[in-house]
mmCIF file of C-alpha atoms in Angstrom:
data_model
loop_
_atom_site.group_PDB
_atom_site.id
_atom_site.type_symbol
_atom_site.label_atom_id
_atom_site.label_comp_id
_atom_site.label_asym_id
_atom_site.label_seq_id
_atom_site.Cartn_x
_atom_site.Cartn_y
_atom_site.Cartn_z
ATOM 1 C CA MET A 258 43.806 258.798 152.720
ATOM 2 C CA ILE A 259 47.337 259.808 153.506
ATOM 3 C CA ILE A 260 49.932 259.724 150.735
ATOM 4 C CA VAL A 261 53.566 260.722 151.215
ATOM 5 C CA VAL A 262 54.206 263.299 148.476
ATOM 6 C CA ASN A 263 57.790 264.426 148.091
ATOM 7 C CA GLY A 264 58.529 263.286 151.619
ATOM 8 C CA LYS A 265 55.552 265.032 153.241
ATOM 9 C CA GLU A 266 52.296 263.458 154.365
ATOM 10 C CA CYS A 267 49.352 264.700 152.359
ATOM 11 C CA THR A 268 45.670 263.920 152.859
ATOM 12 C CA ILE A 269 43.893 263.368 149.553
ATOM 13 C CA SER A 270 40.590 261.950 148.398
ATOM 14 C CA ALA A 271 41.671 260.860 144.895
ATOM 15 C CA THR A 272 42.426 257.194 144.362
ATOM 16 C CA THR A 273 44.694 257.462 141.320
ATOM 17 C CA LEU A 274 47.894 259.342 140.651
ATOM 18 C CA ALA A 275 46.196 261.357 137.918
ATOM 19 C CA GLY A 276 43.386 262.295 140.314
ATOM 20 C CA MET A 277 45.841 263.304 143.000
ATOM 21 C CA LEU A 278 47.667 265.659 140.635
ATOM 22 C CA VAL A 279 44.379 267.360 139.775
ATOM 23 C CA GLU A 280 43.622 267.685 143.472
ATOM 24 C CA LEU A 281 47.038 269.245 144.126
ATOM 25 C CA GLY A 282 46.698 271.676 141.215
ATOM 26 C CA LEU A 283 49.581 270.094 139.328
ATOM 27 C CA ALA A 284 47.741 268.371 136.492
ATOM 28 C CA GLU A 285 48.597 270.979 133.891
ATOM 29 C CA THR A 286 52.187 271.608 134.967
ATOM 30 C CA ARG A 287 55.430 270.308 133.532
ATOM 31 C CA ILE A 288 56.257 267.494 135.947
ATOM 32 C CA ALA A 289 57.274 263.864 136.073
ATOM 33 C CA THR A 290 56.083 261.354 138.629
ATOM 34 C CA ALA A 291 57.312 258.263 140.439
ATOM 35 C CA HIS A 292 55.274 255.909 142.601
ATOM 36 C CA GLY A 293 56.894 253.552 145.074
ATOM 37 C CA GLY A 294 60.312 254.279 143.582
ATOM 38 C CA ALA A 295 59.277 253.527 139.982
ATOM 39 C CA PHE A 296 58.764 256.013 137.167
ATOM 40 C CA VAL A 297 55.131 256.482 136.146
ATOM 41 C CA PRO A 298 54.880 257.949 132.628
ATOM 42 C CA ARG A 299 52.182 260.536 131.978
ATOM 43 C CA ALA A 300 50.055 258.035 130.073
ATOM 44 C CA ALA A 301 50.060 255.608 133.006
ATOM 45 C CA ARG A 302 48.999 258.055 135.741
ATOM 46 C CA GLU A 303 45.296 257.341 135.265
ATOM 47 C CA SER A 304 45.773 253.639 135.901
ATOM 48 C CA CYS A 305 48.173 254.123 138.815
ATOM 49 C CA VAL A 306 46.076 253.267 141.872
ATOM 50 C CA LEU A 307 47.088 254.809 145.195
ATOM 51 C CA ARG A 308 46.860 253.112 148.552
ATOM 52 C CA GLU A 309 47.213 254.457 152.089
ATOM 53 C CA GLY A 310 50.811 255.365 152.877
ATOM 54 C CA ASP A 311 52.091 255.141 149.288
ATOM 55 C CA LYS A 312 55.069 257.290 148.396
ATOM 56 C CA VAL A 313 54.914 259.587 145.375
ATOM 57 C CA GLU A 314 57.637 261.809 143.975
ATOM 58 C CA ILE A 315 56.711 264.791 141.817
ATOM 59 C CA LEU A 316 59.652 266.430 140.048
ATOM 60 C CA ALA A 317 59.779 269.653 138.058
ATOM 61 C CA PRO A 318 62.382 271.602 136.079
ATOM 62 C CA MET A 319 65.130 273.165 138.152
ATOM 63 C CA GLN A 320 68.372 275.003 137.572
ATOM 64 C CA GLY A 321 71.291 272.647 137.004
ATOM 65 C CA GLY A 322 74.984 272.537 136.183
ATOM 66 C CA MET B 243 80.742 269.954 116.318
ATOM 67 C CA HIS B 244 78.261 267.120 115.942
ATOM 68 C CA VAL B 245 76.824 265.250 118.908
ATOM 69 C CA TYR B 246 74.335 262.450 118.360
ATOM 70 C CA GLY B 247 73.661 263.796 114.911
ATOM 71 C CA THR B 248 73.023 267.347 116.103
ATOM 72 C CA GLU B 249 75.222 270.138 114.857
ATOM 73 C CA LEU B 250 76.309 272.665 117.487
ATOM 74 C CA ARG B 251 77.972 275.884 116.402
ATOM 75 C CA SER B 252 78.811 277.089 119.901
ATOM 76 C CA ARG B 253 81.415 275.044 121.727
ATOM 77 C CA LEU B 254 80.429 276.406 125.108
ATOM 78 C CA LEU B 255 77.771 274.587 127.118
ATOM 79 C CA LEU B 256 76.472 276.524 130.097
ATOM 80 C CA GLY B 257 74.819 275.599 133.370
ATOM 81 C CA THR B 258 71.747 277.414 134.668
ATOM 82 C CA ALA B 259 72.359 277.156 138.428
ATOM 83 C CA GLN B 260 73.577 279.597 141.064
ATOM 84 C CA TYR B 261 72.905 282.892 139.271
ATOM 85 C CA PRO B 262 71.985 285.841 141.468
ATOM 86 C CA SER B 263 68.635 286.146 139.668
ATOM 87 C CA PRO B 264 66.743 284.669 136.705
ATOM 88 C CA ALA B 265 67.323 287.919 134.786
ATOM 89 C CA VAL B 266 71.088 287.668 135.244
ATOM 90 C CA MET B 267 70.959 284.031 134.150
ATOM 91 C CA VAL B 268 69.200 284.995 130.925
ATOM 92 C CA GLU B 269 71.663 287.821 130.298
ATOM 93 C CA ALA B 270 74.623 285.484 130.865
ATOM 94 C CA ILE B 271 73.179 282.817 128.579
ATOM 95 C CA GLN B 272 72.707 285.384 125.840
ATOM 96 C CA ALA B 273 76.207 286.817 126.325
ATOM 97 C CA SER B 274 77.699 283.314 126.071
ATOM 98 C CA ALA B 275 75.904 282.633 122.763
ATOM 99 C CA THR B 276 75.540 279.039 123.925
ATOM 100 C CA GLU B 277 73.092 276.695 122.252
ATOM 101 C CA VAL B 278 72.958 274.136 125.055
ATOM 102 C CA VAL B 279 72.160 274.713 128.713
ATOM 103 C CA THR B 280 72.152 272.140 131.479
ATOM 104 C CA VAL B 281 69.111 271.779 133.696
ATOM 105 C CA SER B 282 67.975 269.530 136.502
ATOM 106 C CA LEU B 283 64.946 268.148 138.303
ATOM 107 C CA ARG B 284 63.828 268.704 141.856
ATOM 108 C CA ARG B 285 60.756 268.126 143.955
ATOM 109 C CA GLU B 286 57.863 270.389 143.084
ATOM 110 C CA GLY B 287 55.718 271.587 145.972
ATOM 111 C CA ALA B 288 51.988 271.332 145.693
ATOM 112 C CA GLY B 289 50.292 274.615 144.810
ATOM 113 C CA GLY B 290 51.055 278.069 146.111
ATOM 114 C CA GLU B 291 53.575 280.670 144.969
ATOM 115 C CA GLN B 292 56.385 278.996 146.905
ATOM 116 C CA GLY B 293 55.676 275.579 145.473
ATOM 117 C CA MET B 294 55.813 276.350 141.769
ATOM 118 C CA ALA B 295 59.470 277.377 141.470
ATOM 119 C CA GLY B 296 60.096 274.744 138.836
ATOM 120 C CA GLN B 297 57.373 276.037 136.554
ATOM 121 C CA ARG B 298 58.613 279.602 136.939
ATOM 122 C CA PHE B 299 62.165 278.567 136.068
ATOM 123 C CA TRP B 300 60.912 276.788 132.976
ATOM 124 C CA ASP B 301 58.849 279.816 131.958
ATOM 125 C CA VAL B 302 62.040 281.917 132.037
ATOM 126 C CA LEU B 303 64.148 279.429 130.117
ATOM 127 C CA ARG B 304 61.715 278.224 127.467
ATOM 128 C CA PRO B 305 61.476 281.451 125.429
ATOM 129 C CA LEU B 306 65.246 281.329 124.810
ATOM 130 C CA ASN B 307 64.694 278.328 122.500
ATOM 131 C CA LEU B 308 67.839 276.547 123.572
ATOM 132 C CA ARG B 309 68.567 272.865 123.551
ATOM 133 C CA VAL B 310 68.453 271.581 127.136
ATOM 134 C CA LEU B 311 70.711 268.910 128.571
ATOM 135 C CA PRO B 312 69.113 267.564 131.755
ATOM 136 C CA ASN B 313 71.459 266.130 134.359
ATOM 137 C CA THR B 314 71.195 263.469 137.030
ATOM 138 C CA ALA B 315 73.097 265.587 139.546
ATOM 139 C CA GLY B 316 72.994 264.360 143.100
ATOM 140 C CA CYS B 317 72.381 260.733 142.152
ATOM 141 C CA HIS B 318 74.631 258.331 144.011
ATOM 142 C CA SER B 319 73.323 255.058 142.632
ATOM 143 C CA VAL B 320 72.558 253.535 139.252
ATOM 144 C CA LYS B 321 68.917 253.130 140.238
ATOM 145 C CA GLU B 322 68.522 256.813 141.191
ATOM 146 C CA ALA B 323 70.287 258.006 138.048
ATOM 147 C CA VAL B 324 68.217 255.803 135.727
ATOM 148 C CA LEU B 325 64.949 256.827 137.401
ATOM 149 C CA THR B 326 65.903 260.517 137.272
ATOM 150 C CA ALA B 327 66.846 260.203 133.591
ATOM 151 C CA HIS B 328 63.441 258.755 132.753
ATOM 152 C CA MET B 329 61.694 261.550 134.616
ATOM 153 C CA ALA B 330 63.897 264.156 132.916
ATOM 154 C CA ARG B 331 63.067 262.756 129.489
ATOM 155 C CA GLU B 332 59.387 263.293 130.146
ATOM 156 C CA VAL B 333 59.736 266.739 131.730
ATOM 157 C CA PHE B 334 62.107 268.173 129.142
ATOM 158 C CA ASP B 335 61.016 266.122 126.170
ATOM 159 C CA THR B 336 64.549 265.169 125.138
ATOM 160 C CA ARG B 337 66.553 261.962 124.809
ATOM 161 C CA TRP B 338 69.707 263.768 125.919
ATOM 162 C CA ILE B 339 70.891 263.115 129.447
ATOM 163 C CA LYS B 340 74.007 264.324 131.227
ATOM 164 C CA LEU B 341 74.629 261.216 133.257
ATOM 165 C CA GLU B 342 76.153 261.775 136.680
ATOM 166 C CA VAL B 343 76.584 258.979 139.173
ATOM 167 C CA ILE B 344 78.451 260.507 142.072
ATOM 168 C CA GLY B 345 80.831 258.273 143.987
ATOM 169 C CA GLU B 346 82.442 260.524 146.550
ATOM 170 C CA HIS B 347 80.998 263.372 148.605
ATOM 171 C CA ASP B 348 84.014 265.666 148.949
ATOM 172 C CA THR B 349 85.243 265.604 145.370
ATOM 173 C CA LEU B 350 81.923 264.738 143.674
ATOM 174 C CA GLN B 351 84.045 262.294 141.720
ATOM 175 C CA PRO B 352 82.070 260.086 139.335
ATOM 176 C CA ASP B 353 81.414 256.491 140.371
ATOM 177 C CA VAL B 354 82.720 255.204 137.075
ATOM 178 C CA PHE B 355 81.531 251.637 137.688
ATOM 179 C CA GLY B 356 77.976 252.814 138.271
ATOM 180 C CA LEU B 357 78.321 255.257 135.388
ATOM 181 C CA VAL B 358 79.108 252.533 132.859
ATOM 182 C CA GLU B 359 76.253 250.368 134.141
ATOM 183 C CA ALA B 360 73.745 253.248 134.065
ATOM 184 C CA ALA B 361 74.920 254.280 130.584
ATOM 185 C CA ARG B 362 74.281 250.748 129.274
ATOM 186 C CA ILE B 363 70.779 250.694 130.743
ATOM 187 C CA LEU B 364 69.840 254.144 129.477
ATOM 188 C CA ILE B 365 71.205 253.639 125.975
ATOM 189 C CA ALA B 366 69.181 250.414 125.729
ATOM 190 C CA ASP B 367 66.173 252.534 126.745
ATOM 191 C CA GLY B 368 66.805 254.946 123.843
ATOM 192 C CA PHE B 369 68.689 257.709 125.652
ATOM 193 C CA GLN B 370 71.565 259.694 124.193
ATOM 194 C CA VAL B 371 73.982 259.736 127.088
ATOM 195 C CA PHE B 372 76.533 262.460 127.890
ATOM 196 C CA PRO B 373 78.542 260.779 130.656
ATOM 197 C CA TYR B 374 80.255 262.933 133.283
ATOM 198 C CA THR B 375 83.405 260.901 133.770
ATOM 199 C CA THR B 376 87.077 261.112 134.659
ATOM 200 C CA GLU B 377 89.963 261.182 132.180
ATOM 201 C CA ASP B 378 90.495 257.430 132.734
ATOM 202 C CA LEU B 379 91.161 255.784 129.367
ATOM 203 C CA VAL B 380 89.765 252.384 130.276
ATOM 204 C CA VAL B 381 86.528 253.836 131.586
ATOM 205 C CA ALA B 382 86.278 255.955 128.430
ATOM 206 C CA GLY B 383 86.591 252.806 126.334
ATOM 207 C CA ARG B 384 83.853 251.079 128.354
ATOM 208 C CA LEU B 385 81.537 254.054 127.955
ATOM 209 C CA LEU B 386 82.085 254.040 124.199
ATOM 210 C CA ASP B 387 81.474 250.274 124.134
ATOM 211 C CA ALA B 388 78.216 250.924 125.977
ATOM 212 C CA GLY B 389 77.149 253.198 123.133
ATOM 213 C CA CYS B 390 78.057 256.689 124.336
ATOM 214 C CA GLU B 391 78.901 258.955 121.396
ATOM 215 C CA VAL B 392 80.382 261.752 123.504
ATOM 216 C CA LEU B 393 82.517 261.794 126.665
ATOM 217 C CA MET B 394 82.652 264.508 129.289
ATOM 218 C CA PRO B 395 85.737 264.152 131.478
ATOM 219 C CA TRP B 396 86.181 266.473 134.428
ATOM 220 C CA GLY B 397 88.865 269.151 134.447
ATOM 221 C CA SER B 398 88.830 269.169 138.244
ATOM 222 C CA PRO B 399 86.116 268.712 140.897
ATOM 223 C CA ILE B 400 82.738 270.349 140.240
ATOM 224 C CA GLY B 401 82.660 273.947 141.418
ATOM 225 C CA SER B 402 86.350 273.984 142.409
ATOM 226 C CA GLY B 403 87.493 276.350 139.667
ATOM 227 C CA ARG B 404 90.883 274.654 139.659
ATOM 228 C CA GLY B 405 91.090 274.250 135.903
ATOM 229 C CA LEU B 406 92.648 271.188 134.297
ATOM 230 C CA ASN B 407 94.145 269.044 137.058
ATOM 231 C CA ASN B 408 95.556 266.386 134.780
ATOM 232 C CA VAL B 409 96.580 267.884 131.475
ATOM 233 C CA TYR B 410 98.579 264.792 130.614
ATOM 234 C CA GLY B 411 95.557 262.561 131.156
ATOM 235 C CA LEU B 412 93.264 264.810 129.131
ATOM 236 C CA ARG B 413 95.795 265.009 126.302
ATOM 237 C CA THR B 414 96.143 261.225 126.315
ATOM 238 C CA LEU B 415 92.379 260.795 126.187
ATOM 239 C CA ARG B 416 92.203 263.168 123.232
ATOM 240 C CA ALA B 417 94.962 261.278 121.429
ATOM 241 C CA HIS B 418 93.334 257.870 122.024
ATOM 242 C CA PHE B 419 89.916 258.861 120.783
ATOM 243 C CA PRO B 420 90.520 261.406 118.035
ATOM 244 C CA GLU B 421 87.075 260.973 116.478
ATOM 245 C CA VAL B 422 84.961 261.074 119.630
ATOM 246 C CA PRO B 423 83.456 264.408 120.697
ATOM 247 C CA LEU B 424 85.101 265.266 124.012
ATOM 248 C CA VAL B 425 83.825 267.950 126.364
ATOM 249 C CA VAL B 426 85.658 269.113 129.473
ATOM 250 C CA ASP B 427 82.942 269.281 132.083
ATOM 251 C CA ALA B 428 83.543 270.700 135.555
ATOM 252 C CA GLY B 429 86.390 272.526 137.227
ATOM 253 C CA ILE B 430 86.780 275.382 134.768
ATOM 254 C CA GLY B 431 87.314 278.584 136.759
ATOM 255 C CA LEU B 432 88.842 281.020 134.303
ATOM 256 C CA PRO B 433 88.747 281.726 130.576
ATOM 257 C CA SER B 434 92.381 280.590 130.423
ATOM 258 C CA HIS B 435 91.285 277.133 131.646
ATOM 259 C CA ALA B 436 88.632 276.973 128.938
ATOM 260 C CA ALA B 437 91.131 278.092 126.304
ATOM 261 C CA GLN B 438 93.593 275.455 127.500
ATOM 262 C CA ALA B 439 91.013 272.693 127.116
ATOM 263 C CA MET B 440 90.261 273.844 123.597
ATOM 264 C CA GLU B 441 93.972 274.159 122.743
ATOM 265 C CA LEU B 442 94.318 270.478 123.710
ATOM 266 C CA GLY B 443 91.825 269.693 120.980
ATOM 267 C CA TYR B 444 88.745 269.241 123.113
ATOM 268 C CA ASP B 445 85.552 269.838 121.206
ATOM 269 C CA ALA B 446 83.783 271.928 123.821
ATOM 270 C CA VAL B 447 83.659 272.912 127.474
ATOM 271 C CA LEU B 448 80.747 272.781 129.883
ATOM 272 C CA LEU B 449 80.826 275.147 132.836
ATOM 273 C CA ASN B 450 78.499 276.810 135.309
ATOM 274 C CA THR B 451 80.016 278.101 138.541
ATOM 275 C CA ALA B 452 82.771 280.097 136.832
ATOM 276 C CA VAL B 453 80.119 282.262 135.176
ATOM 277 C CA ALA B 454 77.284 282.170 137.712
ATOM 278 C CA GLY B 455 79.619 282.837 140.643
ATOM 279 C CA ALA B 456 81.525 285.693 139.000
ATOM 280 C CA GLY B 457 80.816 289.231 140.127
ATOM 281 C CA ASP B 458 79.509 290.046 136.661
ATOM 282 C CA PRO B 459 78.142 286.816 135.162
ATOM 283 C CA PRO B 460 77.235 288.181 131.702
ATOM 284 C CA ARG B 461 80.707 289.683 131.285
ATOM 285 C CA MET B 462 82.334 286.425 132.353
ATOM 286 C CA ALA B 463 80.037 284.473 130.030
ATOM 287 C CA LYS B 464 81.273 286.554 127.118
ATOM 288 C CA ALA B 465 84.889 286.122 128.235
ATOM 289 C CA MET B 466 84.391 282.349 128.320
ATOM 290 C CA ALA B 467 82.882 282.359 124.852
ATOM 291 C CA GLN B 468 85.850 284.332 123.524
ATOM 292 C CA ALA B 469 88.296 281.980 125.261
ATOM 293 C CA VAL B 470 86.621 278.916 123.795
ATOM 294 C CA GLU B 471 86.738 280.446 120.342
ATOM 295 C CA ALA B 472 90.387 281.510 120.732
ATOM 296 C CA GLY B 473 91.407 278.108 122.069
ATOM 297 C CA ARG B 474 89.688 276.319 119.214
ATOM 298 C CA ALA B 475 91.314 278.569 116.626
ATOM 299 C CA ALA B 476 94.708 278.001 118.245
ATOM 300 C CA PHE B 477 94.244 274.226 118.110
ATOM 301 C CA LEU B 478 93.332 274.375 114.429
ATOM 302 C CA ALA B 479 96.330 276.637 113.786
ATOM 303 C CA ASP B 480 98.742 273.887 114.973
ATOM 304 C CA PRO B 481 100.639 275.716 117.738
ATOM 305 C CA VAL B 482 104.410 275.586 118.115
ATOM 306 C CA ARG B 483 105.837 273.140 120.640
ATOM 307 C CA ALA B 484 107.409 274.449 123.831
ATOM 308 C CA ARG B 485 111.212 274.101 124.010
ATOM 309 C CA ASP B 486 113.770 274.420 126.751
ATOM 310 C CA MET B 487 116.178 276.882 125.170
ATOM 311 C CA ALA B 488 115.725 280.198 123.431
ATOM 312 C CA ALA B 489 115.505 280.353 119.654
ATOM 313 C CA PRO B 490 115.940 283.800 118.113
ATOM 314 C CA SER B 491 112.865 284.991 116.321
ATOM 315 C CA THR B 492 114.655 287.784 114.507
ATOM 316 C CA PRO B 493 116.794 286.498 111.608
ATOM 317 C CA VAL B 494 120.503 286.506 112.451
ATOM 318 C CA LEU B 495 121.606 286.459 108.816
ATOM 319 C CA GLY B 496 123.008 289.831 107.744
ATOM 320 C CA MET B 497 123.719 291.049 111.273
ATOM 321 C CA PRO B 498 126.130 294.037 111.161
ATOM 322 C CA VAL B 499 129.513 293.744 112.800
ATOM 323 C CA PHE B 500 130.396 296.920 114.727
ATOM 324 C CA SER B 501 133.764 296.078 116.101
#
C-alpha cells in the first residue's frame, strides 16, 4: 500500500508503523515518529496500524540553534 | 548557575547549526568549553547515504558528552511545537526543551501567546521548558506562572547579530526577577554583546550564528567564552555607574603650585 512518509509517497508491504520502519531500514536508528499528526512513542509503534494513504513523519537529530 | 536542578559551570550555550563542516563544529564546541548545545529535529530520509544525515550528525555530537537542549525551531503553532517537543524528548532522551513558537516571518519574533499556552501544556507533560521569549515583563510573569524555571529573552532577532536591542527592557527584566535564571538567546553578534548581557546580570547567553558564521569559528567560540567570563566577573565586581561629567582619577590633594 501507499503511505506518505515525510511528504513523499512510499509503497510498503508492512501493516504497522514498526514494520514499516524495519522495511525502510530505520528500525535501529535514533528517530521519533508521528502518525496522522499525532506523536507515536516507540513503545506504541507495534500497535500503530497503517492504512492506505496514511501520513507518517519520521524525524531524526539535526543541527539547531 | 543552576537550571532545573542542574548545575552548569559554563555560562555559554552554543548552537550546532551552520558550521562549515562537522569537524569545525566540534572544534568550536571544544574551544567554547560549553556544556550545553542546542539541537533540532528534521525529517529523516529512508535509507541510503543521503538519507541518514541525522544519524551521522548524532554520531559526531554524541562522543562529546554534552547536555543537549533540543529546540522547536520553525514551529508556528502550539500544536506543532508540542508535537515536536514530544518527538525531541524521545530522540534525545531529555526533558529539556527550548520552546520556540514563531509568530512573525521576518523577525522570527516569538508568538508569546502561543508560547505561554505551549509552555503550560508541556510542563504538565513533564517537560522542563526553556522558553525563547521577548523581554516583555508580563509575558515573563505568565511563563513563570506556567512553571518555567528559566527565561530566554531575545537580544535581537535570530541571526541578526545586532546585539542587545533593548538594554532598558533587559535590565528591567533582570531587576524584576532577580532569582530567575535568565539567558539572552538570539541576536548576539560580537563578544562585546555577550559581555554586555553578562554585565547586566544575565546568567548566560545562547548563541549560534555569531560563532558558526565567523571566518574562524573556533577562534570566535573562544572569544565568546572569554567575553562571557569577563562580563560575569564585571557584574560580580559591581561596576561604577556612568556619569555625565569628568571626575579626576588622580588625587588632587597635594598638587604643587608652580606660579
